[in-house]
Tab-separated table of C-alpha atoms in Angstrom:
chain	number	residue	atom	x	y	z
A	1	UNK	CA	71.985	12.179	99.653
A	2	UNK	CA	70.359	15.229	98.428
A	3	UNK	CA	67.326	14.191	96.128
A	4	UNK	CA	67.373	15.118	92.378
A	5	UNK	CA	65.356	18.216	91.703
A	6	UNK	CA	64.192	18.510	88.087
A	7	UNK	CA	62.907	22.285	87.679
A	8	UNK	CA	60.763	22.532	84.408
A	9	UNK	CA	61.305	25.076	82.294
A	10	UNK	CA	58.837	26.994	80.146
A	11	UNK	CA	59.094	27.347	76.807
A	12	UNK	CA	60.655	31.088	75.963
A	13	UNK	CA	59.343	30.868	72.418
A	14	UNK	CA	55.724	30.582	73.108
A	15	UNK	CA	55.636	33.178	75.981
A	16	UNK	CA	53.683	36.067	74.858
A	17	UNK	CA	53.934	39.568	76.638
A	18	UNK	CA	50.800	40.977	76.974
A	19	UNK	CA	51.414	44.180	74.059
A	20	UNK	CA	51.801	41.530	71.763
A	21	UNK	CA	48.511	39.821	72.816
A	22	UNK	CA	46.265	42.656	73.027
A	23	UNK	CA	48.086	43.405	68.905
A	24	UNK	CA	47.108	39.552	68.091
A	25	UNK	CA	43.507	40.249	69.498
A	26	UNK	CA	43.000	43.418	67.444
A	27	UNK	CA	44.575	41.727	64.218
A	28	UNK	CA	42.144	38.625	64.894
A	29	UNK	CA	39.333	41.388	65.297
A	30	UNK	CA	40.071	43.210	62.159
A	31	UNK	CA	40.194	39.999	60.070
A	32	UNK	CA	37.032	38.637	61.745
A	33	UNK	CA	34.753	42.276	60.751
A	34	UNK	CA	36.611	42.263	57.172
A	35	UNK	CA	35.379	38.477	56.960
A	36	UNK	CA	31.957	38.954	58.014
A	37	UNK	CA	31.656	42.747	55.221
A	38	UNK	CA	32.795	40.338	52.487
A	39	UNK	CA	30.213	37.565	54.106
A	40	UNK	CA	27.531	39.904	53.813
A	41	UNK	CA	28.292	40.970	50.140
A	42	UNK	CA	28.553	37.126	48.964
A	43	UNK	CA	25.318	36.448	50.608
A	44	UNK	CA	23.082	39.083	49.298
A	45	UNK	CA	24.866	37.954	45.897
A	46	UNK	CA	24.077	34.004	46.344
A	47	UNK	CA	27.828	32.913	46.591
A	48	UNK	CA	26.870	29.896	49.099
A	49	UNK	CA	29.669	27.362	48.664
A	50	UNK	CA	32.010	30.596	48.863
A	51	UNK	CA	30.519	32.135	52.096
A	52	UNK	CA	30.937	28.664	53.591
A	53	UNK	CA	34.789	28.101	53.011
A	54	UNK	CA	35.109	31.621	54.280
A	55	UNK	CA	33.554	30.540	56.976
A	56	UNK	CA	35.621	27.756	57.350
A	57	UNK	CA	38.729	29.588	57.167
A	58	UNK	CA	37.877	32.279	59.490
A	59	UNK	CA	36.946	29.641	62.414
A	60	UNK	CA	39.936	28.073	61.799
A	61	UNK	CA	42.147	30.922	61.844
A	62	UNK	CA	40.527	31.825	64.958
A	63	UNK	CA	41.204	28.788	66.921
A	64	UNK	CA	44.870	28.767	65.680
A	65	UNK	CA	45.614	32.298	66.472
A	66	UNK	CA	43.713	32.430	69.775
A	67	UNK	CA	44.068	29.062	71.478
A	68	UNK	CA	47.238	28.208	73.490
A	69	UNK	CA	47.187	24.373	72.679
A	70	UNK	CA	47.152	25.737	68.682
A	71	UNK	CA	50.212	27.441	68.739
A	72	UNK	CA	52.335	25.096	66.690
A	73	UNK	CA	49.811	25.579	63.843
A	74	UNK	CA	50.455	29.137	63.739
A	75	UNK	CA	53.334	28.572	60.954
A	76	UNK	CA	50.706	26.756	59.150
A	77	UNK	CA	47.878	29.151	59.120
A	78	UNK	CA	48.537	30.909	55.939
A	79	UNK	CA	49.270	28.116	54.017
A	80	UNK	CA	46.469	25.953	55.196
A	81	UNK	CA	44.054	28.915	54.665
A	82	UNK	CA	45.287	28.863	50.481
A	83	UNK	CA	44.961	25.366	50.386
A	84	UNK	CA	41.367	25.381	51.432
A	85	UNK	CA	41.027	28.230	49.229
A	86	UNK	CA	42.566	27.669	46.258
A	87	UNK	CA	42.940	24.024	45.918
A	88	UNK	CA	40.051	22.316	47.904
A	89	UNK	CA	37.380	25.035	47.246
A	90	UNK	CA	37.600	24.812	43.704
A	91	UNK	CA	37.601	20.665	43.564
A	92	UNK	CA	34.351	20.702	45.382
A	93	UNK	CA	32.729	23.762	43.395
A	94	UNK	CA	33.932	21.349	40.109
A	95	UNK	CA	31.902	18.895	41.766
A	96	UNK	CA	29.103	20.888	42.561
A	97	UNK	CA	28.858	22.753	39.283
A	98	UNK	CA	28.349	18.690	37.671
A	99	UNK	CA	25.120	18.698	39.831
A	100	UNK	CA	24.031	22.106	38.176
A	101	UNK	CA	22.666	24.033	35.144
A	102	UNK	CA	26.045	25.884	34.900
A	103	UNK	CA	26.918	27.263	31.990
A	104	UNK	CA	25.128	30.028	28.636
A	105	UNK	CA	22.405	32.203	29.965
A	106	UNK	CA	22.740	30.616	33.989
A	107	UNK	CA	25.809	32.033	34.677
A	108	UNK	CA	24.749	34.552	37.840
A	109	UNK	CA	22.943	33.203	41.000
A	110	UNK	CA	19.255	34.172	41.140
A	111	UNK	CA	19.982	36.701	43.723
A	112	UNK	CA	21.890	38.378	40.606
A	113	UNK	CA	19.654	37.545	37.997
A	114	UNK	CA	16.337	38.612	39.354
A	115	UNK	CA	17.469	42.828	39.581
A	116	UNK	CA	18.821	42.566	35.766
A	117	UNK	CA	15.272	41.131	35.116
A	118	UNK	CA	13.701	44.109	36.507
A	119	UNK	CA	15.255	46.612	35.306
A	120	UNK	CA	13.772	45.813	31.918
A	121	UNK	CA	10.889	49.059	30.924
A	122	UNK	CA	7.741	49.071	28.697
A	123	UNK	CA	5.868	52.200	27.762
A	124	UNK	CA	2.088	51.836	28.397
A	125	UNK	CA	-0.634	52.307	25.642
A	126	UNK	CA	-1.218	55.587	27.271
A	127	UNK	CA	2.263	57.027	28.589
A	128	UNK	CA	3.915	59.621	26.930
A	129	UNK	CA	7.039	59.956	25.021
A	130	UNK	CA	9.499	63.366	24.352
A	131	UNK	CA	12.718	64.191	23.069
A	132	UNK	CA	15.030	65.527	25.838
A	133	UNK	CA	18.113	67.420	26.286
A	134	UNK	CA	20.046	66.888	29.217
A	135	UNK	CA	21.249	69.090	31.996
A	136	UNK	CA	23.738	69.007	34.833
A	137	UNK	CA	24.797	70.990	37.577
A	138	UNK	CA	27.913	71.902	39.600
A	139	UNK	CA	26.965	69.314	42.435
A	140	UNK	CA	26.868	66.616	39.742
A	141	UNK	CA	22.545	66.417	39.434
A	142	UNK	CA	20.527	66.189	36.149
A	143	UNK	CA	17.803	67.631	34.508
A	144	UNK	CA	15.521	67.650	31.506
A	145	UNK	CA	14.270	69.554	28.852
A	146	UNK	CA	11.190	67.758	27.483
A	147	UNK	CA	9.196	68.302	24.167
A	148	UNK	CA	6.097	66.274	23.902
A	149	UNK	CA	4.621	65.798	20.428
A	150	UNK	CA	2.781	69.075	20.429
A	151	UNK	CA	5.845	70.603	21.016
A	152	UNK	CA	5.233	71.451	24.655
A	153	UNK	CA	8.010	72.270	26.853
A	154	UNK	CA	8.678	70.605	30.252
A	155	UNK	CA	11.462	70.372	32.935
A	156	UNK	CA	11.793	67.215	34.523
A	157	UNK	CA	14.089	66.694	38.107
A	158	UNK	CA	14.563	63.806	40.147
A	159	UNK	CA	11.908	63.748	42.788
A	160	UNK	CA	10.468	67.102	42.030
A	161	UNK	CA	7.093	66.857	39.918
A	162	UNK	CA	7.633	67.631	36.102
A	163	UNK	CA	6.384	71.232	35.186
A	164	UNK	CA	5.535	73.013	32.136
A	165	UNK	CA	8.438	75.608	31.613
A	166	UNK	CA	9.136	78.107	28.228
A	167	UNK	CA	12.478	78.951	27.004
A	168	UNK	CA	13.171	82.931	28.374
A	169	UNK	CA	11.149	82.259	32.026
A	170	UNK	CA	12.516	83.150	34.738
A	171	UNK	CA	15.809	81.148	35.376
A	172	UNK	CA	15.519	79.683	31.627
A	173	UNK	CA	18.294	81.153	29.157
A	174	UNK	CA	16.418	81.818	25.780
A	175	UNK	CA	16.267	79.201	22.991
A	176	UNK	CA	18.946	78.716	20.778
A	177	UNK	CA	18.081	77.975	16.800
A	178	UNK	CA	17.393	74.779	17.827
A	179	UNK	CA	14.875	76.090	20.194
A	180	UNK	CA	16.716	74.624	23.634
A	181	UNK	CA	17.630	76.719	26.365
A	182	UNK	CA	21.377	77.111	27.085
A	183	UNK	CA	21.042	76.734	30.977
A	184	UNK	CA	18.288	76.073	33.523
A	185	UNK	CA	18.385	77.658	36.678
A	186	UNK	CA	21.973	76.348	37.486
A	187	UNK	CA	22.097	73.878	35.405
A	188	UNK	CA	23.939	73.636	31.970
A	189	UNK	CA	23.154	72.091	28.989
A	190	UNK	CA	25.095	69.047	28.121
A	191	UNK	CA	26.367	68.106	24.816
A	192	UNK	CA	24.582	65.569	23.230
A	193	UNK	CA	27.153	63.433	22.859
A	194	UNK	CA	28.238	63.136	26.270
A	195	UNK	CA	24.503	62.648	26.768
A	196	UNK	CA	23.928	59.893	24.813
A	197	UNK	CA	27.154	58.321	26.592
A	198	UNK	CA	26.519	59.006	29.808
A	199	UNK	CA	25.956	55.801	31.909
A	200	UNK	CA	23.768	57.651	35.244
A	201	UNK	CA	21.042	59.101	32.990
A	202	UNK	CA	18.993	55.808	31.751
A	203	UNK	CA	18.998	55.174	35.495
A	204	UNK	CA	17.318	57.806	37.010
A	205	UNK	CA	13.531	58.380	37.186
A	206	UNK	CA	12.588	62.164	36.509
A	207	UNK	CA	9.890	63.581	38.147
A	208	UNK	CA	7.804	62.551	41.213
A	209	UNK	CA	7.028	59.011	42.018
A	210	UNK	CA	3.184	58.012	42.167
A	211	UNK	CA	2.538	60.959	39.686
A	212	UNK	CA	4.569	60.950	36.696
A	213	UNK	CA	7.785	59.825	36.350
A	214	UNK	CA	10.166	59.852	33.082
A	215	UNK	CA	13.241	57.276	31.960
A	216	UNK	CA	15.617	58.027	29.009
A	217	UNK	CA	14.189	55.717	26.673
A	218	UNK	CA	16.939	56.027	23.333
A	219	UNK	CA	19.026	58.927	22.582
A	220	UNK	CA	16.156	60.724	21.092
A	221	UNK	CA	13.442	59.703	23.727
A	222	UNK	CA	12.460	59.590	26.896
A	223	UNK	CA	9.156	58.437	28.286
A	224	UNK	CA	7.020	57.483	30.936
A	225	UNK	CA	8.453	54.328	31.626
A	226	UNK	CA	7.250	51.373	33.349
A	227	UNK	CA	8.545	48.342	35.274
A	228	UNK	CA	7.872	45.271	32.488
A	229	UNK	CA	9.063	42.230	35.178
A	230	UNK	CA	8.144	42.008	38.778
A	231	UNK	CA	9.205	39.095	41.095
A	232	UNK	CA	6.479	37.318	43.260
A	233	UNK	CA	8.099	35.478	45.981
A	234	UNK	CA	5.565	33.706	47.170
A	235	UNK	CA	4.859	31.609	43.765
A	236	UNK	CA	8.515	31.955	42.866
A	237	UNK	CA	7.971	33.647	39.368
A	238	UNK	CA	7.788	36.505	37.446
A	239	UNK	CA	5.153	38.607	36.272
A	240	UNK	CA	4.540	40.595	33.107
A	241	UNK	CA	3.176	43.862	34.205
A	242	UNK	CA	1.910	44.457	30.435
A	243	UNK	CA	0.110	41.409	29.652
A	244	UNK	CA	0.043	39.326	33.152
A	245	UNK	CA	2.037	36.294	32.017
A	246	UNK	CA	3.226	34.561	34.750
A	247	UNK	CA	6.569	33.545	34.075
A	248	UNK	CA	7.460	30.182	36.902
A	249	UNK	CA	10.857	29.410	37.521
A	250	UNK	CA	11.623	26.166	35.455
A	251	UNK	CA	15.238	24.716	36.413
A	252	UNK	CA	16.664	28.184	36.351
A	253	UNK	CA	14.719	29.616	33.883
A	254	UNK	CA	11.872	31.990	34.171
A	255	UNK	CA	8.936	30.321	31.780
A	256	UNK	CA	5.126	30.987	30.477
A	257	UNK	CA	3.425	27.569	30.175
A	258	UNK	CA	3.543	28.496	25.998
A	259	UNK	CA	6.858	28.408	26.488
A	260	UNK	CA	8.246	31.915	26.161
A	261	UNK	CA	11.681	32.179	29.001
A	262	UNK	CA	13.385	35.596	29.810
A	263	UNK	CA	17.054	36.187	29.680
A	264	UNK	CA	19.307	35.782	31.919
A	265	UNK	CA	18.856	32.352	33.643
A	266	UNK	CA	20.611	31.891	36.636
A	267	UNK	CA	22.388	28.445	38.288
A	268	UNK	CA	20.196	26.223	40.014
A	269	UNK	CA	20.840	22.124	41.049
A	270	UNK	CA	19.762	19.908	38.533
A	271	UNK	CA	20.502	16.676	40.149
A	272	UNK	CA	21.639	14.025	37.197
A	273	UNK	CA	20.454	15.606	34.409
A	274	UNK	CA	24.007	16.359	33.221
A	275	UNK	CA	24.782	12.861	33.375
A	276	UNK	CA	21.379	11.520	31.872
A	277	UNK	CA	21.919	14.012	29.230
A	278	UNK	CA	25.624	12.663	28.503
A	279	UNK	CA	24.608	9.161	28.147
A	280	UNK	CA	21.496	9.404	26.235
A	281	UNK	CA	21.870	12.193	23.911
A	282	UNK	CA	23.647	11.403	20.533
A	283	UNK	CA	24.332	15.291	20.229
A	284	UNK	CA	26.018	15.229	23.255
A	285	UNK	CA	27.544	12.228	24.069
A	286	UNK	CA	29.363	11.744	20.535
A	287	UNK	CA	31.731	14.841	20.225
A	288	UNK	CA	32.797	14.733	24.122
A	289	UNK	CA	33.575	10.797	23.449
A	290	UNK	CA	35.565	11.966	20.641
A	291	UNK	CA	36.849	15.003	22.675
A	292	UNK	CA	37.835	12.761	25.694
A	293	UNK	CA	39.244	9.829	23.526
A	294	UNK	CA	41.565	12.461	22.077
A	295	UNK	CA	42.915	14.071	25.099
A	296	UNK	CA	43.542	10.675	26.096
A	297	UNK	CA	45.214	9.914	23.385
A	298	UNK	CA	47.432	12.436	22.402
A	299	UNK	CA	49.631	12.751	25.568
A	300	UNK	CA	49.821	8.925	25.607
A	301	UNK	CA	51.081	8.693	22.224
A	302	UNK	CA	53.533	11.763	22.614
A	303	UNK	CA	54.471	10.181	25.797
A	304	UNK	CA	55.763	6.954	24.075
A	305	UNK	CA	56.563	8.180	20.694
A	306	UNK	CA	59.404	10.630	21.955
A	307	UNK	CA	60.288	7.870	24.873
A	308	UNK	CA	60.776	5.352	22.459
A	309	UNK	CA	63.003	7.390	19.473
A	310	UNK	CA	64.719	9.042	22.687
A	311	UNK	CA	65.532	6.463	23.908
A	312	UNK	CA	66.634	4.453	20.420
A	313	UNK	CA	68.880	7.058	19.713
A	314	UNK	CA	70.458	6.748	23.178
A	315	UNK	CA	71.423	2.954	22.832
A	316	UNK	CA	72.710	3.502	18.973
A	317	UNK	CA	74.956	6.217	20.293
A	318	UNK	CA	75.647	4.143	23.964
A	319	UNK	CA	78.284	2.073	21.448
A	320	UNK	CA	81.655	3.668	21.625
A	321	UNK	CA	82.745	2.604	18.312
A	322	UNK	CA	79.811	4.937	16.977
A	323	UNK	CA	81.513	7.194	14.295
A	324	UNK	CA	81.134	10.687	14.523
A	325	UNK	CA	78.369	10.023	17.262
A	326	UNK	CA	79.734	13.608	18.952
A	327	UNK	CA	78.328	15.543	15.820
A	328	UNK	CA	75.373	13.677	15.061
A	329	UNK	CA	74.153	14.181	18.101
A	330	UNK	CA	74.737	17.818	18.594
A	331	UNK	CA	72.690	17.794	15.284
A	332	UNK	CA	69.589	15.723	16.644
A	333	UNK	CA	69.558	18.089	19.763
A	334	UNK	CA	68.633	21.190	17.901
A	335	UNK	CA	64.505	20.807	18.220
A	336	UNK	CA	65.462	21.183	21.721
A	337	UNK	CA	67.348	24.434	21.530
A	338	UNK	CA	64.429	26.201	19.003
A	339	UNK	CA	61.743	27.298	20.954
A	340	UNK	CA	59.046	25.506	20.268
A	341	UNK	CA	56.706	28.446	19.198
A	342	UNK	CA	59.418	28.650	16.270
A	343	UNK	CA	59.196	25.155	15.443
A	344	UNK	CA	55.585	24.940	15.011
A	345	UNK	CA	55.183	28.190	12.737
A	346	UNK	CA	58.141	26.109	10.490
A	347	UNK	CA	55.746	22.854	11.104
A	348	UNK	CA	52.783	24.634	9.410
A	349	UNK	CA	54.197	26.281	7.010
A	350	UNK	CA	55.981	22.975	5.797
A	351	UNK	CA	53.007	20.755	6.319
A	352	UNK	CA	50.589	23.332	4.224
A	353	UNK	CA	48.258	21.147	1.927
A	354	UNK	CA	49.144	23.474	-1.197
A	355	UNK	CA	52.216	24.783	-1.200
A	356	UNK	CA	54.223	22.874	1.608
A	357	UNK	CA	57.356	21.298	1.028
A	358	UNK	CA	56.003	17.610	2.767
A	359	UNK	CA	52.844	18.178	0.273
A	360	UNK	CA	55.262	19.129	-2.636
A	361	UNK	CA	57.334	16.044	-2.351
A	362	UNK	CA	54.480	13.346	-1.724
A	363	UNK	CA	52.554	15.037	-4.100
A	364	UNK	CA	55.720	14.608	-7.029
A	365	UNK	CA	56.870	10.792	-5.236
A	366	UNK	CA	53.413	9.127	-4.979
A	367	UNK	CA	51.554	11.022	-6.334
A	368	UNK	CA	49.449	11.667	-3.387
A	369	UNK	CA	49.325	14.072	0.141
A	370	UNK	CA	47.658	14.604	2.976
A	371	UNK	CA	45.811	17.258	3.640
A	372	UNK	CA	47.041	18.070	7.071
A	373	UNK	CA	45.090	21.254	7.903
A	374	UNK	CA	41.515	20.547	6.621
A	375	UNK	CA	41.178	16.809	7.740
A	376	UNK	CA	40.414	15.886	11.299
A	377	UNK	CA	42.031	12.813	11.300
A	378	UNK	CA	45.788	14.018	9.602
A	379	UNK	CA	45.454	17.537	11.988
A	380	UNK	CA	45.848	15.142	14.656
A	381	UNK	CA	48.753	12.743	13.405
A	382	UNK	CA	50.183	16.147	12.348
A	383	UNK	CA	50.278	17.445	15.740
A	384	UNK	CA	51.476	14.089	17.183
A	385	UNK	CA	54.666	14.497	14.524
A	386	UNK	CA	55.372	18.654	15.515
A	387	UNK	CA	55.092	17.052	19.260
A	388	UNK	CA	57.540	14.275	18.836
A	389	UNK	CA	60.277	16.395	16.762
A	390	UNK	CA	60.026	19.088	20.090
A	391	UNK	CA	59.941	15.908	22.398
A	392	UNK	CA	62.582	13.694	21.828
A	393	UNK	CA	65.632	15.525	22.670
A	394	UNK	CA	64.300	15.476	26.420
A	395	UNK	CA	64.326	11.433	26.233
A	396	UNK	CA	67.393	11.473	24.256
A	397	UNK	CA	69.301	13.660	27.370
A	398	UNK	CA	67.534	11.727	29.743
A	399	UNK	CA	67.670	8.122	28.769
A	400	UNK	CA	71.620	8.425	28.005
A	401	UNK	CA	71.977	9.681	30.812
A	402	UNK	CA	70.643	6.573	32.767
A	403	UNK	CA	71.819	4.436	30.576
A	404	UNK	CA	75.878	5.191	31.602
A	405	UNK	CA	74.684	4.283	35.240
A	406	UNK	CA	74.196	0.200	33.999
A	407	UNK	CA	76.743	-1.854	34.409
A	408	UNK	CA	78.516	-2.997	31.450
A	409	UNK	CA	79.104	-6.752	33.779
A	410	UNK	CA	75.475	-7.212	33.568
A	411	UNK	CA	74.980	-7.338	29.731
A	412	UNK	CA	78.270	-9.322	29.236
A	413	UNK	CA	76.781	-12.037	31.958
A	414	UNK	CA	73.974	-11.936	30.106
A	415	UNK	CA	75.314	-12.862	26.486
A	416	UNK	CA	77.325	-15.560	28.113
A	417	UNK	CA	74.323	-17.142	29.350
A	418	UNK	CA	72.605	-16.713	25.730
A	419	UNK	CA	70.339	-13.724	25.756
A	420	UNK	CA	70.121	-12.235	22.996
A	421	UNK	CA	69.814	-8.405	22.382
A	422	UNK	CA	66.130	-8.040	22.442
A	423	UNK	CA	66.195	-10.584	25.549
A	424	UNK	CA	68.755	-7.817	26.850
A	425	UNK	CA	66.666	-4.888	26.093
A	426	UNK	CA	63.581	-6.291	27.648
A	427	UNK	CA	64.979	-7.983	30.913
A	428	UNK	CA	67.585	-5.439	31.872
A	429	UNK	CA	68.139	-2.487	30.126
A	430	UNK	CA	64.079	-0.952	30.526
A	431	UNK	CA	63.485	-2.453	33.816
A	432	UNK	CA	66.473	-0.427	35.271
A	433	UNK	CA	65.744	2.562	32.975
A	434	UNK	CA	62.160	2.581	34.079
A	435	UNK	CA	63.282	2.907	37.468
A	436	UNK	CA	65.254	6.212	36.805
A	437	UNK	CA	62.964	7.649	34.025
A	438	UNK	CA	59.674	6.525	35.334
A	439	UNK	CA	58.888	9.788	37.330
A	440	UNK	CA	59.621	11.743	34.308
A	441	UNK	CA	57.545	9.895	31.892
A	442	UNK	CA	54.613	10.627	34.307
A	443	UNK	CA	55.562	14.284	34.584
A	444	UNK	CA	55.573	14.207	30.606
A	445	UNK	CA	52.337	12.905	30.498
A	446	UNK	CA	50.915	15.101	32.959
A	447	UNK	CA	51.864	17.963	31.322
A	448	UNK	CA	50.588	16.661	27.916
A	449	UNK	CA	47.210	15.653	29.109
């Protein structure tokens, strides 16, 4: 007898020819250099925690797409990639951002704060101002016609030394009435609106570094401009090139010892001072108590409010002797066929504290209303009565629903042993409904929260 040969066969599906390897390597390559360009920008930005969940993805994506044993993770790749991305990445930023200054005036990383800080400009006791007139030419460069205070002309290039000039020279158009040239030696004259508006100009320096330079001041002036802020990054801090203050970085702020800070901060880790903060200031710890009691509050009270007249309305209309129980309820479903937009502009307008028709009729009964709109206390109750006449026609579906899938045995069993219909309510009819509606009553109260 012949022994039993078992041949083993390879898997077809994960054979690769090699075409469609060497296209896999060059895809992986391509993904890998775009990775690392937009590595490089976040870094010289300060984007840490971004740069390393990058990373992250990128190794992964690497051993997935390269490594034979990883092949059943291949289907998997994209969608593990946008769950790192989009749903891990930003619970641990959350996190992180607790642990930081985060927030007005420390909104950009220091790498982005520090060249905003410097670009700021002081004119020295002894520079010099003009007024200017700007030119361009057909290669898209600029020039200036300057006029100091003794109405001395000058033209004024990037990188090229700033020379006296007079209207009619060589190259120079004559003066107009206003005494400016039309054109400079290939340059034209630019309206002064689109001068004043033009973003480029304020940028550039005119004139020839370690000599004289000149920076568009206003839309009248220009002058010979100075750096005002210069970082030191050996003391971390920095320094006012018109006065010397030193300006030390103090938890993400750039302060003099008198106390004087430049704008804009940027986000730095402050350990627990959030959380110190929370607990021990009154300033702070009092509204977000009141803000986190409400949000608490309101989708837990919406939750059961519209649950509980839902579901009322579902056992009066459960009896079959009901009359007229088709109409009514056709009636009490019609919040749910308004959109709700709709139903709160008719909400407002009824519930206005002077001329509202809930007002009008309190007002004329007791002789007393609520002012729903101006007091924090009835705002809220307000918005708890707009959300329970949108939210019980869900329950009201729902509940009667669940409520034909009880047996009718169980509550006639039930009355012959002596319950009575509370006793009913409590020990069969919830538990059972609670195990139908439960889900959706935590849905509902996830989308209130």
């Amino acid at each position: 007898m012949s022994g039993l040969v078992i041949e083993k066969k390879t898997n077809r599906s994960r054979e690769e020819s090699p075409l469609s390897k060497i296209i896999l390597i060059i895809l992986v390559i391509v993904f890998d250099v775009g990775a690392g360009w937009f590595i490089q920008n976040a870094l010289s930005k300060g984007f840490t925690q971004l740069i390393v969940i990058v990373g992250i993805i990128t190794i992964m994506l690497n051993l997935i797409f390269l490594l034979p044993k990883a092949y059943p993770f291949r289907w998997m790749a994209i969608g593990l990639s946008f769950l790192i991305l989009f749903v891990i990445y930003p619970m641990i930023f959350t996190i992180y951002v607790a642990f930081t200054n985060y927030g007005d005036g420390h909104l950009l990383t220091k790498e982005q704060a520090i060249p905003l800080i410097e670009k700021a400009t002081y004119l020295p006791e002894e520079g010099k101002s003009y007024s200017w007139t700007a030119y361009k030419s057909e290669s898209g460069e600029y020039a200036l016609w300057l006029v100091n205070a003794d109405g001395e002309t000058f033209i004024g290039k990037p990188g090229v030394e700033i020379v006296p000039a007079n209207a009619g020279d060589p190259g120079i158009s004559e003066a107009d009435s206003s005494g400016i040239p039309a054109s400079l030696d290939g340059y034209q004259r630019l309206n002064g609106l689109v001068a004043a508006t033009d973003k480029e100009l304020p940028n550039i320096k005119f004139g020839l570094e370690g000599i004289q330079t000149i920076q568009i001041r206003s839309p009248s002036e220009a002058a010979e401009l100075e750096i005002l802020y210069k970082y030191d990054e050996a003391i971390d801090a920095i320094i006012d090139q018109s006065n010397g203050d030193i300006y030390h970085n103090v938890n993400g702020t750039f302060t003099t010892q008198d106390g004087k800070t430049i704008k804009p901060g940027f986000r730095t880790v402050v350990g627990f001072k959030n959380f110190i903060d929370f607990t021990t200031s009154p300033a702070l710890r009092g509204p977000l108590v009141r803000i986190m009691a409400w949000n608490f509050i309101f989708p837990t009270v919406s939750v059961l409010s519209t649950f509980a007249l839902g579901l009322a309305i579902a056992i009066l209309f459960n009896d079959k002797d009901f009359p007229f129980k088709k109409v009514i309820r056709s009636f009490l479903l019609i919040p749910y066929t308004i959109p709700g937009l709709i139903s709160i502009i008719i909400w407002r307008g009824m519930m206005n504290s002077e001329f509202g028709v809930i007002n009008r009729i309190l007002g004329s009964t007791i002789g007393w209303a609520p002012r729903w709109t101006t007091e924090p206390i009835w705002a809220q109750i307000a918005i708890l009565i707009v959300n329970l006449w949108l939210g019980y026609p869900y329950f009201m579906l729902v509940t009667s629903g669940a409520l034909q899938s009880i047996p009718a045995d169980i509550y006639e069993a039930a009355k012959i042993d002596g319950a009575t219909g509370w006793q009913s309510f409590r020990r069969i009819t919830l538990p059972l409904l609670l195990v139908a509606v439960g889900p959706l009553l935590i849905a509902s109260y996830t989308f209130n929260f």
